Amino acid sequence: MLDRILLSRFRNHHETAVKGTAQFNLLVGENGAGKTNVLEAISLLAPGRGLRRAQLVDVPAQDGDGGFAVNAALRMPGQGEGSEPVRLGTGVAAERPGRRLVQVNGAQASALSLAEWLSIGWLTPAMDRLFVESAGARRRFLDRLVLAIEPAHAGHAARLETALRERNRLLSDERSPDPHWLDAIEVQIAEAGALVATARARLVTRLEAALARLPDTPFARPSLTYQPGGPVEAGALAIALRDGRPRERAAQRTLTGPHRDELAVTMAGKGQAAAECSTGEQKAMLIAITLAHSQLLEADGENRPRLLLLDEVAAHLDPLRREALFDRLRAGSAQVWLTGTEIAPFEAIAAEAAVWEVSAGTVRRV
C-alpha cells in the first residue's frame, strides 16, 4: 500500500526515508525519538490537521527554514508490479508558512481530495481521554470514521463549518444583520448540516450493529448512541435556525445544529457511561470501535487503501488482549503502523512485520 515515505524538515526528522513496508510496520525506539512524528506525517496524507491537530507553523523542524514536506508512494489495490504508484505529497513552503500544499501525481490538489485516495484512522494515547473530554473531540472522532466510508463527508463538513463561522460573525455584529443574508447563510447550514448529521447517524447505527456482530473478544463492548444537536432534516433545521435568531443573537453564536451533536458511549453489560469507566475499559472500548469500523470497511468492499496508525496501543494491553488485537488486524486488509519503546510486546507479529529503529529523528531498518 503506502511505501517510500519521505519526511523532510518534519519536526525532529531532517531527512527520513521509510521504504520496504509490509502489512504490519513497527517503529521502535525510546520516548522522544520521533516515532509518533512519523505517524503524524502519514496522518497528514488525509484531510484535516493530523493525529496531533497541530497548527502548520508548529510542524517544521526548529532548525529548518519554516517549511516541511511529506511524500509517499501509494499502490492501489489490483495495481500490477510494473505500474506506477500514485504519488501523494503535502507540506508547507517556507515563504508561505500558513498555507498547506497538496499534490497528487505532481499536480496541485486540495486537502479534501486526499480522502478519495486513502482512508486513514488512528488511535493515540491522547485519545484515551476521548470519553471524558469535550463533545467536540467525539464529533471529530466520529467524523473521521464517517470520512473513511464516505469521502464526500469532508466537503459537507467543511461547508457547514464555513457557513456557521459566517453566521456567528453576523450574530455577534453590533449592527443588526441583514435578514436576507441570514436566510441565505442558514440555507447553507441546513443543507450541509443535514448531510453531515445523517451521515453521522447512519454510521453510528451501522457501528452499533457491527459491534453486536463482533466475535467473542476480550475487549469491553461499547454501546453507541447518536444524539443530534438539532433537527436532522434540512427544512426543519432551517426553520429552527430562523426561529432561534433572537436567542442566538443574544448568545452571539449558533446554538442549534450538527456542531452541537454528541456521541454517547456506554459500556454494554454494565450500562455504565464510558466517562465513568476505568482507563483500561475506555481504551478497550476504543479498540472495539476501531475493530468494528474496520469490519464495516471490509464488508463494504472498500477499494481505497486503508491505514491504521496505532501509537503505543500495545503498551497497556495484557498478552491476551494484544494477541486478540493482532489476530483481528491480521485478518483485515488495512496496512497497520504501530509504535513502541521495545519489540517485546510485538513478538507475535515481529517475524511478519517491517521493523524500524527510531533514534533522535533517524530511522534505520532492522
mmCIF file of N, CA and C in Angstrom, residues 99-222:
data_model
loop_
_atom_site.group_PDB
_atom_site.id
_atom_site.type_symbol
_atom_site.label_atom_id
_atom_site.label_comp_id
_atom_site.label_asym_id
_atom_site.label_seq_id
_atom_site.Cartn_x
_atom_site.Cartn_y
_atom_site.Cartn_z
ATOM 1 N N ARG A 99 0.101 28.183 4.795
ATOM 2 C CA ARG A 99 -0.719 27.603 3.736
ATOM 3 C C ARG A 99 -0.267 26.182 3.426
ATOM 4 N N ARG A 100 -1.169 25.235 3.561
ATOM 5 C CA ARG A 100 -0.844 23.832 3.275
ATOM 6 C C ARG A 100 -0.934 23.557 1.777
ATOM 7 N N LEU A 101 0.056 22.883 1.263
ATOM 8 C CA LEU A 101 0.088 22.496 -0.148
ATOM 9 C C LEU A 101 -0.135 20.995 -0.259
ATOM 10 N N VAL A 102 -0.845 20.577 -1.281
ATOM 11 C CA VAL A 102 -1.105 19.161 -1.533
ATOM 12 C C VAL A 102 -0.871 18.880 -3.008
ATOM 13 N N GLN A 103 -0.222 17.757 -3.288
ATOM 14 C CA GLN A 103 -0.021 17.323 -4.671
ATOM 15 C C GLN A 103 -0.405 15.858 -4.815
ATOM 16 N N VAL A 104 -1.017 15.535 -5.957
ATOM 17 C CA VAL A 104 -1.302 14.158 -6.340
ATOM 18 C C VAL A 104 -0.707 13.946 -7.718
ATOM 19 N N ASN A 105 0.258 13.041 -7.798
ATOM 20 C CA ASN A 105 0.976 12.790 -9.055
ATOM 21 C C ASN A 105 1.562 14.069 -9.640
ATOM 22 N N GLY A 106 2.078 14.926 -8.762
ATOM 23 C CA GLY A 106 2.760 16.134 -9.203
ATOM 24 C C GLY A 106 1.858 17.309 -9.497
ATOM 25 N N ALA A 107 0.541 17.119 -9.481
ATOM 26 C CA ALA A 107 -0.394 18.207 -9.764
ATOM 27 C C ALA A 107 -0.984 18.739 -8.463
ATOM 28 N N GLN A 108 -1.201 20.046 -8.437
ATOM 29 C CA GLN A 108 -1.792 20.654 -7.250
ATOM 30 C C GLN A 108 -3.186 20.093 -7.009
ATOM 31 N N ALA A 109 -3.525 19.862 -5.750
ATOM 32 C CA ALA A 109 -4.827 19.308 -5.385
ATOM 33 C C ALA A 109 -5.255 19.909 -4.060
ATOM 34 N N SER A 110 -6.497 19.660 -3.683
ATOM 35 C CA SER A 110 -6.985 20.141 -2.392
ATOM 36 C C SER A 110 -6.753 19.080 -1.325
ATOM 37 N N ALA A 111 -6.688 19.505 -0.080
ATOM 38 C CA ALA A 111 -6.523 18.554 1.014
ATOM 39 C C ALA A 111 -7.719 17.610 1.093
ATOM 40 N N LEU A 112 -8.916 18.113 0.774
ATOM 41 C CA LEU A 112 -10.106 17.275 0.821
ATOM 42 C C LEU A 112 -10.019 16.118 -0.171
ATOM 43 N N SER A 113 -9.327 16.336 -1.304
ATOM 44 C CA SER A 113 -9.248 15.291 -2.327
ATOM 45 C C SER A 113 -8.423 14.089 -1.872
ATOM 46 N N LEU A 114 -7.610 14.246 -0.831
ATOM 47 C CA LEU A 114 -6.814 13.121 -0.341
ATOM 48 C C LEU A 114 -7.704 11.968 0.128
ATOM 49 N N ALA A 115 -8.907 12.289 0.602
ATOM 50 C CA ALA A 115 -9.819 11.244 1.081
ATOM 51 C C ALA A 115 -10.252 10.308 -0.034
ATOM 52 N N GLU A 116 -10.141 10.744 -1.285
ATOM 53 C CA GLU A 116 -10.542 9.904 -2.410
ATOM 54 C C GLU A 116 -9.516 8.804 -2.683
ATOM 55 N N TRP A 117 -8.290 8.995 -2.175
ATOM 56 C CA TRP A 117 -7.209 8.043 -2.473
ATOM 57 C C TRP A 117 -6.922 7.094 -1.325
ATOM 58 N N LEU A 118 -7.129 7.573 -0.099
ATOM 59 C CA LEU A 118 -6.609 6.848 1.050
ATOM 60 C C LEU A 118 -7.524 7.047 2.250
ATOM 61 N N SER A 119 -7.740 5.988 3.001
ATOM 62 C CA SER A 119 -8.517 6.053 4.241
ATOM 63 C C SER A 119 -7.575 5.817 5.410
ATOM 64 N N ILE A 120 -7.489 6.789 6.313
ATOM 65 C CA ILE A 120 -6.548 6.705 7.429
ATOM 66 C C ILE A 120 -7.292 6.889 8.750
ATOM 67 N N GLY A 121 -7.064 5.973 9.672
ATOM 68 C CA GLY A 121 -7.592 6.105 11.027
ATOM 69 C C GLY A 121 -6.465 5.939 12.026
ATOM 70 N N TRP A 122 -6.686 6.395 13.257
ATOM 71 C CA TRP A 122 -5.606 6.290 14.247
ATOM 72 C C TRP A 122 -6.154 6.230 15.659
ATOM 73 N N LEU A 123 -5.318 5.642 16.519
ATOM 74 C CA LEU A 123 -5.530 5.657 17.963
ATOM 75 C C LEU A 123 -4.227 6.133 18.596
ATOM 76 N N THR A 124 -4.326 7.100 19.489
ATOM 77 C CA THR A 124 -3.150 7.631 20.165
ATOM 78 C C THR A 124 -3.410 7.646 21.673
ATOM 79 N N PRO A 125 -2.344 7.729 22.479
ATOM 80 C CA PRO A 125 -2.555 7.808 23.933
ATOM 81 C C PRO A 125 -3.437 8.980 24.346
ATOM 82 N N ALA A 126 -3.372 10.097 23.598
ATOM 83 C CA ALA A 126 -4.202 11.256 23.934
ATOM 84 C C ALA A 126 -5.685 10.943 23.810
ATOM 85 N N MET A 127 -6.027 9.975 22.963
ATOM 86 C CA MET A 127 -7.435 9.623 22.749
ATOM 87 C C MET A 127 -7.988 8.780 23.890
ATOM 88 N N ASP A 128 -7.136 8.330 24.800
ATOM 89 C CA ASP A 128 -7.626 7.567 25.950
ATOM 90 C C ASP A 128 -8.611 8.385 26.779
ATOM 91 N N ARG A 129 -8.551 9.704 26.631
ATOM 92 C CA ARG A 129 -9.445 10.589 27.382
ATOM 93 C C ARG A 129 -10.637 11.042 26.532
ATOM 94 N N LEU A 130 -10.851 10.384 25.405
ATOM 95 C CA LEU A 130 -11.898 10.805 24.483
ATOM 96 C C LEU A 130 -13.265 10.893 25.157
ATOM 97 N N PHE A 131 -13.563 9.934 26.027
ATOM 98 C CA PHE A 131 -14.900 9.855 26.624
ATOM 99 C C PHE A 131 -15.111 10.851 27.753
ATOM 100 N N VAL A 132 -14.042 11.478 28.228
ATOM 101 C CA VAL A 132 -14.194 12.457 29.311
ATOM 102 C C VAL A 132 -13.890 13.869 28.825
ATOM 103 N N GLU A 133 -13.510 14.010 27.566
ATOM 104 C CA GLU A 133 -13.217 15.329 27.017
ATOM 105 C C GLU A 133 -14.503 15.977 26.494
ATOM 106 N N SER A 134 -14.349 17.047 25.727
ATOM 107 C CA SER A 134 -15.500 17.776 25.217
ATOM 108 C C SER A 134 -16.210 16.975 24.131
ATOM 109 N N ALA A 135 -17.473 17.332 23.882
ATOM 110 C CA ALA A 135 -18.231 16.683 22.810
ATOM 111 C C ALA A 135 -17.578 16.934 21.460
ATOM 112 N N GLY A 136 -16.873 18.053 21.314
ATOM 113 C CA GLY A 136 -16.199 18.356 20.051
ATOM 114 C C GLY A 136 -15.176 17.302 19.679
ATOM 115 N N ALA A 137 -14.452 16.780 20.668
ATOM 116 C CA ALA A 137 -13.464 15.733 20.380
ATOM 117 C C ALA A 137 -14.153 14.474 19.873
ATOM 118 N N ARG A 138 -15.301 14.143 20.441
ATOM 119 C CA ARG A 138 -16.034 12.952 19.982
ATOM 120 C C ARG A 138 -16.640 13.172 18.594
ATOM 121 N N ARG A 139 -17.064 14.401 18.302
ATOM 122 C CA ARG A 139 -17.560 14.692 16.946
ATOM 123 C C ARG A 139 -16.445 14.519 15.919
ATOM 124 N N ARG A 140 -15.252 15.010 16.242
ATOM 125 C CA ARG A 140 -14.133 14.862 15.301
ATOM 126 C C ARG A 140 -13.790 13.387 15.097
ATOM 127 N N PHE A 141 -13.815 12.625 16.175
ATOM 128 C CA PHE A 141 -13.555 11.186 16.088
ATOM 129 C C PHE A 141 -14.596 10.523 15.195
ATOM 130 N N LEU A 142 -15.862 10.855 15.401
ATOM 131 C CA LEU A 142 -16.936 10.283 14.595
ATOM 132 C C LEU A 142 -16.798 10.688 13.134
ATOM 133 N N ASP A 143 -16.434 11.941 12.885
ATOM 134 C CA ASP A 143 -16.292 12.407 11.506
ATOM 135 C C ASP A 143 -15.166 11.679 10.777
ATOM 136 N N ARG A 144 -14.087 11.344 11.481
ATOM 137 C CA ARG A 144 -13.011 10.582 10.824
ATOM 138 C C ARG A 144 -13.502 9.197 10.429
ATOM 139 N N LEU A 145 -14.328 8.598 11.277
ATOM 140 C CA LEU A 145 -14.872 7.281 10.955
ATOM 141 C C LEU A 145 -15.813 7.368 9.750
ATOM 142 N N VAL A 146 -16.623 8.426 9.706
ATOM 143 C CA VAL A 146 -17.525 8.618 8.565
ATOM 144 C C VAL A 146 -16.714 8.828 7.285
ATOM 145 N N LEU A 147 -15.684 9.666 7.381
ATOM 146 C CA LEU A 147 -14.871 10.003 6.214
ATOM 147 C C LEU A 147 -14.237 8.763 5.592
ATOM 148 N N ALA A 148 -13.868 7.793 6.412
ATOM 149 C CA ALA A 148 -13.250 6.574 5.896
ATOM 150 C C ALA A 148 -14.196 5.808 4.989
ATOM 151 N N ILE A 149 -15.502 5.982 5.203
ATOM 152 C CA ILE A 149 -16.501 5.267 4.405
ATOM 153 C C ILE A 149 -17.112 6.160 3.335
ATOM 154 N N GLU A 150 -17.268 7.443 3.647
ATOM 155 C CA GLU A 150 -17.890 8.385 2.721
ATOM 156 C C GLU A 150 -16.953 9.582 2.504
ATOM 157 N N PRO A 151 -16.091 9.533 1.493
ATOM 158 C CA PRO A 151 -15.126 10.627 1.280
ATOM 159 C C PRO A 151 -15.774 11.999 1.107
ATOM 160 N N ALA A 152 -16.999 12.054 0.592
ATOM 161 C CA ALA A 152 -17.668 13.339 0.385
ATOM 162 C C ALA A 152 -17.983 14.040 1.704
ATOM 163 N N HIS A 153 -17.923 13.310 2.816
ATOM 164 C CA HIS A 153 -18.250 13.893 4.120
ATOM 165 C C HIS A 153 -17.327 15.067 4.447
ATOM 166 N N ALA A 154 -16.089 14.990 4.014
ATOM 167 C CA ALA A 154 -15.140 16.076 4.307
ATOM 168 C C ALA A 154 -15.622 17.399 3.710
ATOM 169 N N GLY A 155 -16.124 17.356 2.485
ATOM 170 C CA GLY A 155 -16.623 18.570 1.855
ATOM 171 C C GLY A 155 -17.865 19.104 2.526
ATOM 172 N N HIS A 156 -18.787 18.218 2.904
ATOM 173 C CA HIS A 156 -20.003 18.662 3.594
ATOM 174 C C HIS A 156 -19.648 19.305 4.930
ATOM 175 N N ALA A 157 -18.735 18.688 5.680
ATOM 176 C CA ALA A 157 -18.337 19.230 6.983
ATOM 177 C C ALA A 157 -17.647 20.580 6.829
ATOM 178 N N ALA A 158 -16.820 20.715 5.802
ATOM 179 C CA ALA A 158 -16.123 21.984 5.569
ATOM 180 C C ALA A 158 -17.115 23.094 5.216
ATOM 181 N N ARG A 159 -18.110 22.789 4.391
ATOM 182 C CA ARG A 159 -19.127 23.798 4.042
ATOM 183 C C ARG A 159 -19.942 24.198 5.266
ATOM 184 N N LEU A 160 -20.266 23.223 6.098
ATOM 185 C CA LEU A 160 -21.009 23.521 7.324
ATOM 186 C C LEU A 160 -20.201 24.445 8.227
ATOM 187 N N GLU A 161 -18.928 24.136 8.412
ATOM 188 C CA GLU A 161 -18.080 24.942 9.291
ATOM 189 C C GLU A 161 -17.953 26.371 8.776
ATOM 190 N N THR A 162 -17.766 26.526 7.456
ATOM 191 C CA THR A 162 -17.637 27.864 6.871
ATOM 192 C C THR A 162 -18.912 28.669 7.062
ATOM 193 N N ALA A 163 -20.071 28.050 6.804
ATOM 194 C CA ALA A 163 -21.345 28.753 6.945
ATOM 195 C C ALA A 163 -21.623 29.109 8.404
ATOM 196 N N LEU A 164 -21.312 28.211 9.329
ATOM 197 C CA LEU A 164 -21.507 28.503 10.750
ATOM 198 C C LEU A 164 -20.626 29.672 11.199
ATOM 199 N N ARG A 165 -19.404 29.685 10.713
ATOM 200 C CA ARG A 165 -18.499 30.779 11.082
ATOM 201 C C ARG A 165 -19.059 32.122 10.606
ATOM 202 N N GLU A 166 -19.606 32.144 9.387
ATOM 203 C CA GLU A 166 -20.164 33.380 8.854
ATOM 204 C C GLU A 166 -21.417 33.803 9.629
ATOM 205 N N ARG A 167 -22.277 32.840 9.977
ATOM 206 C CA ARG A 167 -23.482 33.182 10.738
ATOM 207 C C ARG A 167 -23.121 33.710 12.130
ATOM 208 N N ASN A 168 -22.132 33.083 12.771
ATOM 209 C CA ASN A 168 -21.714 33.559 14.092
ATOM 210 C C ASN A 168 -21.139 34.966 14.008
ATOM 211 N N ARG A 169 -20.457 35.251 12.913
ATOM 212 C CA ARG A 169 -19.917 36.611 12.737
ATOM 213 C C ARG A 169 -21.055 37.617 12.637
ATOM 214 N N LEU A 170 -22.095 37.261 11.889
ATOM 215 C CA LEU A 170 -23.239 38.162 11.747
ATOM 216 C C LEU A 170 -23.981 38.318 13.071
ATOM 217 N N LEU A 171 -24.125 37.235 13.813
ATOM 218 C CA LEU A 171 -24.844 37.294 15.083
ATOM 219 C C LEU A 171 -24.121 38.152 16.113
ATOM 220 N N SER A 172 -22.798 38.179 16.059
ATOM 221 C CA SER A 172 -22.017 38.922 17.047
ATOM 222 C C SER A 172 -21.754 40.363 16.633
ATOM 223 N N ASP A 173 -22.189 40.733 15.418
ATOM 224 C CA ASP A 173 -22.001 42.109 14.947
ATOM 225 C C ASP A 173 -22.921 43.044 15.733
ATOM 226 N N GLU A 174 -22.402 44.222 16.116
ATOM 227 C CA GLU A 174 -23.206 45.181 16.872
ATOM 228 C C GLU A 174 -24.387 45.677 16.060
ATOM 229 N N ARG A 175 -24.222 45.750 14.739
ATOM 230 C CA ARG A 175 -25.322 46.174 13.875
ATOM 231 C C ARG A 175 -26.257 44.991 13.630
ATOM 232 N N SER A 176 -27.494 45.271 13.414
ATOM 233 C CA SER A 176 -28.457 44.207 13.126
ATOM 234 C C SER A 176 -28.128 43.586 11.770
ATOM 235 N N PRO A 177 -27.976 42.276 11.701
ATOM 236 C CA PRO A 177 -27.619 41.641 10.436
ATOM 237 C C PRO A 177 -28.773 41.701 9.442
ATOM 238 N N ASP A 178 -28.434 41.735 8.175
ATOM 239 C CA ASP A 178 -29.418 41.725 7.102
ATOM 240 C C ASP A 178 -30.169 40.387 7.144
ATOM 241 N N PRO A 179 -31.489 40.388 7.345
ATOM 242 C CA PRO A 179 -32.229 39.121 7.448
ATOM 243 C C PRO A 179 -32.148 38.283 6.173
ATOM 244 N N HIS A 180 -32.057 38.950 5.019
ATOM 245 C CA HIS A 180 -31.947 38.191 3.762
ATOM 246 C C HIS A 180 -30.595 37.472 3.686
ATOM 247 N N TRP A 181 -29.550 38.114 4.185
ATOM 248 C CA TRP A 181 -28.234 37.471 4.203
ATOM 249 C C TRP A 181 -28.238 36.297 5.191
ATOM 250 N N LEU A 182 -28.906 36.478 6.323
ATOM 251 C CA LEU A 182 -29.029 35.378 7.282
ATOM 252 C C LEU A 182 -29.819 34.218 6.667
ATOM 253 N N ASP A 183 -30.869 34.543 5.917
ATOM 254 C CA ASP A 183 -31.644 33.493 5.239
ATOM 255 C C ASP A 183 -30.729 32.647 4.361
ATOM 256 N N ALA A 184 -29.893 33.313 3.570
ATOM 257 C CA ALA A 184 -29.018 32.599 2.633
ATOM 258 C C ALA A 184 -28.004 31.735 3.372
ATOM 259 N N ILE A 185 -27.429 32.278 4.455
ATOM 260 C CA ILE A 185 -26.446 31.519 5.234
ATOM 261 C C ILE A 185 -27.104 30.320 5.894
ATOM 262 N N GLU A 186 -28.299 30.513 6.401
ATOM 263 C CA GLU A 186 -28.984 29.427 7.102
ATOM 264 C C GLU A 186 -29.400 28.304 6.157
ATOM 265 N N VAL A 187 -29.695 28.639 4.916
ATOM 266 C CA VAL A 187 -29.963 27.593 3.926
ATOM 267 C C VAL A 187 -28.714 26.730 3.722
ATOM 268 N N GLN A 188 -27.553 27.380 3.653
ATOM 269 C CA GLN A 188 -26.301 26.631 3.501
ATOM 270 C C GLN A 188 -26.059 25.735 4.718
ATOM 271 N N ILE A 189 -26.276 26.287 5.921
ATOM 272 C CA ILE A 189 -26.094 25.484 7.134
ATOM 273 C C ILE A 189 -27.051 24.294 7.128
ATOM 274 N N ALA A 190 -28.305 24.541 6.771
ATOM 275 C CA ALA A 190 -29.305 23.476 6.796
ATOM 276 C C ALA A 190 -28.972 22.383 5.795
ATOM 277 N N GLU A 191 -28.565 22.761 4.589
ATOM 278 C CA GLU A 191 -28.272 21.760 3.563
ATOM 279 C C GLU A 191 -27.039 20.936 3.928
ATOM 280 N N ALA A 192 -25.934 21.626 4.277
ATOM 281 C CA ALA A 192 -24.717 20.901 4.638
ATOM 282 C C ALA A 192 -24.900 20.169 5.967
ATOM 283 N N GLY A 193 -25.600 20.803 6.897
ATOM 284 C CA GLY A 193 -25.805 20.187 8.202
ATOM 285 C C GLY A 193 -26.614 18.911 8.129
ATOM 286 N N ALA A 194 -27.627 18.876 7.272
ATOM 287 C CA ALA A 194 -28.437 17.667 7.126
ATOM 288 C C ALA A 194 -27.595 16.522 6.587
ATOM 289 N N LEU A 195 -26.713 16.828 5.634
ATOM 290 C CA LEU A 195 -25.843 15.785 5.084
ATOM 291 C C LEU A 195 -24.868 15.265 6.141
ATOM 292 N N VAL A 196 -24.302 16.174 6.933
ATOM 293 C CA VAL A 196 -23.363 15.779 7.988
ATOM 294 C C VAL A 196 -24.078 14.954 9.051
ATOM 295 N N ALA A 197 -25.226 15.424 9.503
ATOM 296 C CA ALA A 197 -25.939 14.750 10.587
ATOM 297 C C ALA A 197 -26.431 13.365 10.161
ATOM 298 N N THR A 198 -26.990 13.257 8.971
ATOM 299 C CA THR A 198 -27.494 11.951 8.528
ATOM 300 C C THR A 198 -26.350 10.961 8.327
ATOM 301 N N ALA A 199 -25.195 11.447 7.861
ATOM 302 C CA ALA A 199 -24.042 10.547 7.699
ATOM 303 C C ALA A 199 -23.555 10.054 9.055
ATOM 304 N N ARG A 200 -23.522 10.941 10.045
ATOM 305 C CA ARG A 200 -23.121 10.531 11.398
ATOM 306 C C ARG A 200 -24.102 9.508 11.962
ATOM 307 N N ALA A 201 -25.392 9.807 11.835
ATOM 308 C CA ALA A 201 -26.406 8.896 12.375
ATOM 309 C C ALA A 201 -26.343 7.538 11.682
ATOM 310 N N ARG A 202 -26.143 7.561 10.375
ATOM 311 C CA ARG A 202 -26.072 6.315 9.604
ATOM 312 C C ARG A 202 -24.895 5.458 10.072
ATOM 313 N N LEU A 203 -23.754 6.104 10.283
ATOM 314 C CA LEU A 203 -22.580 5.342 10.708
ATOM 315 C C LEU A 203 -22.756 4.776 12.109
ATOM 316 N N VAL A 204 -23.295 5.566 13.030
ATOM 317 C CA VAL A 204 -23.476 5.080 14.402
ATOM 318 C C VAL A 204 -24.406 3.865 14.409
ATOM 319 N N THR A 205 -25.460 3.898 13.604
ATOM 320 C CA THR A 205 -26.368 2.742 13.511
ATOM 321 C C THR A 205 -25.625 1.514 13.006
ATOM 322 N N ARG A 206 -24.804 1.706 11.984
ATOM 323 C CA ARG A 206 -24.063 0.577 11.423
ATOM 324 C C ARG A 206 -22.988 0.080 12.389
ATOM 325 N N LEU A 207 -22.342 1.003 13.094
ATOM 326 C CA LEU A 207 -21.313 0.608 14.065
ATOM 327 C C LEU A 207 -21.925 -0.194 15.204
ATOM 328 N N GLU A 208 -23.081 0.253 15.663
ATOM 329 C CA GLU A 208 -23.737 -0.455 16.760
ATOM 330 C C GLU A 208 -24.060 -1.890 16.343
ATOM 331 N N ALA A 209 -24.507 -2.067 15.102
ATOM 332 C CA ALA A 209 -24.800 -3.420 14.613
ATOM 333 C C ALA A 209 -23.514 -4.227 14.457
ATOM 334 N N ALA A 210 -22.445 -3.584 13.978
ATOM 335 C CA ALA A 210 -21.167 -4.290 13.805
ATOM 336 C C ALA A 210 -20.578 -4.700 15.146
ATOM 337 N N LEU A 211 -20.720 -3.853 16.151
ATOM 338 C CA LEU A 211 -20.225 -4.195 17.488
ATOM 339 C C LEU A 211 -20.953 -5.424 18.036
ATOM 340 N N ALA A 212 -22.246 -5.511 17.748
ATOM 341 C CA ALA A 212 -23.020 -6.663 18.219
ATOM 342 C C ALA A 212 -22.604 -7.943 17.506
ATOM 343 N N ARG A 213 -22.078 -7.797 16.275
ATOM 344 C CA ARG A 213 -21.684 -8.974 15.495
ATOM 345 C C ARG A 213 -20.252 -9.398 15.744
ATOM 346 N N LEU A 214 -19.467 -8.582 16.441
ATOM 347 C CA LEU A 214 -18.070 -8.938 16.664
ATOM 348 C C LEU A 214 -17.990 -10.283 17.382
ATOM 349 N N PRO A 215 -17.060 -11.143 16.964
ATOM 350 C CA PRO A 215 -16.918 -12.427 17.652
ATOM 351 C C PRO A 215 -16.467 -12.220 19.091
ATOM 352 N N ASP A 216 -16.522 -13.298 19.857
ATOM 353 C CA ASP A 216 -16.083 -13.217 21.250
ATOM 354 C C ASP A 216 -14.726 -12.547 21.326
ATOM 355 N N THR A 217 -14.620 -11.542 22.153
ATOM 356 C CA THR A 217 -13.403 -10.753 22.226
ATOM 357 C C THR A 217 -13.153 -10.352 23.673
ATOM 358 N N PRO A 218 -11.898 -10.222 24.078
ATOM 359 C CA PRO A 218 -11.613 -9.790 25.452
ATOM 360 C C PRO A 218 -11.790 -8.291 25.661
ATOM 361 N N PHE A 219 -12.131 -7.561 24.587
ATOM 362 C CA PHE A 219 -12.299 -6.126 24.726
ATOM 363 C C PHE A 219 -13.724 -5.791 25.167
ATOM 364 N N ALA A 220 -13.823 -4.823 26.063
ATOM 365 C CA ALA A 220 -15.138 -4.377 26.524
ATOM 366 C C ALA A 220 -15.934 -3.844 25.337
ATOM 367 N N ARG A 221 -17.218 -4.244 25.251
ATOM 368 C CA ARG A 221 -18.028 -3.819 24.113
ATOM 369 C C ARG A 221 -18.794 -2.561 24.469
ATOM 370 N N PRO A 222 -18.619 -1.497 23.669
ATOM 371 C CA PRO A 222 -19.362 -0.274 23.927
ATOM 372 C C PRO A 222 -20.717 -0.290 23.216
#
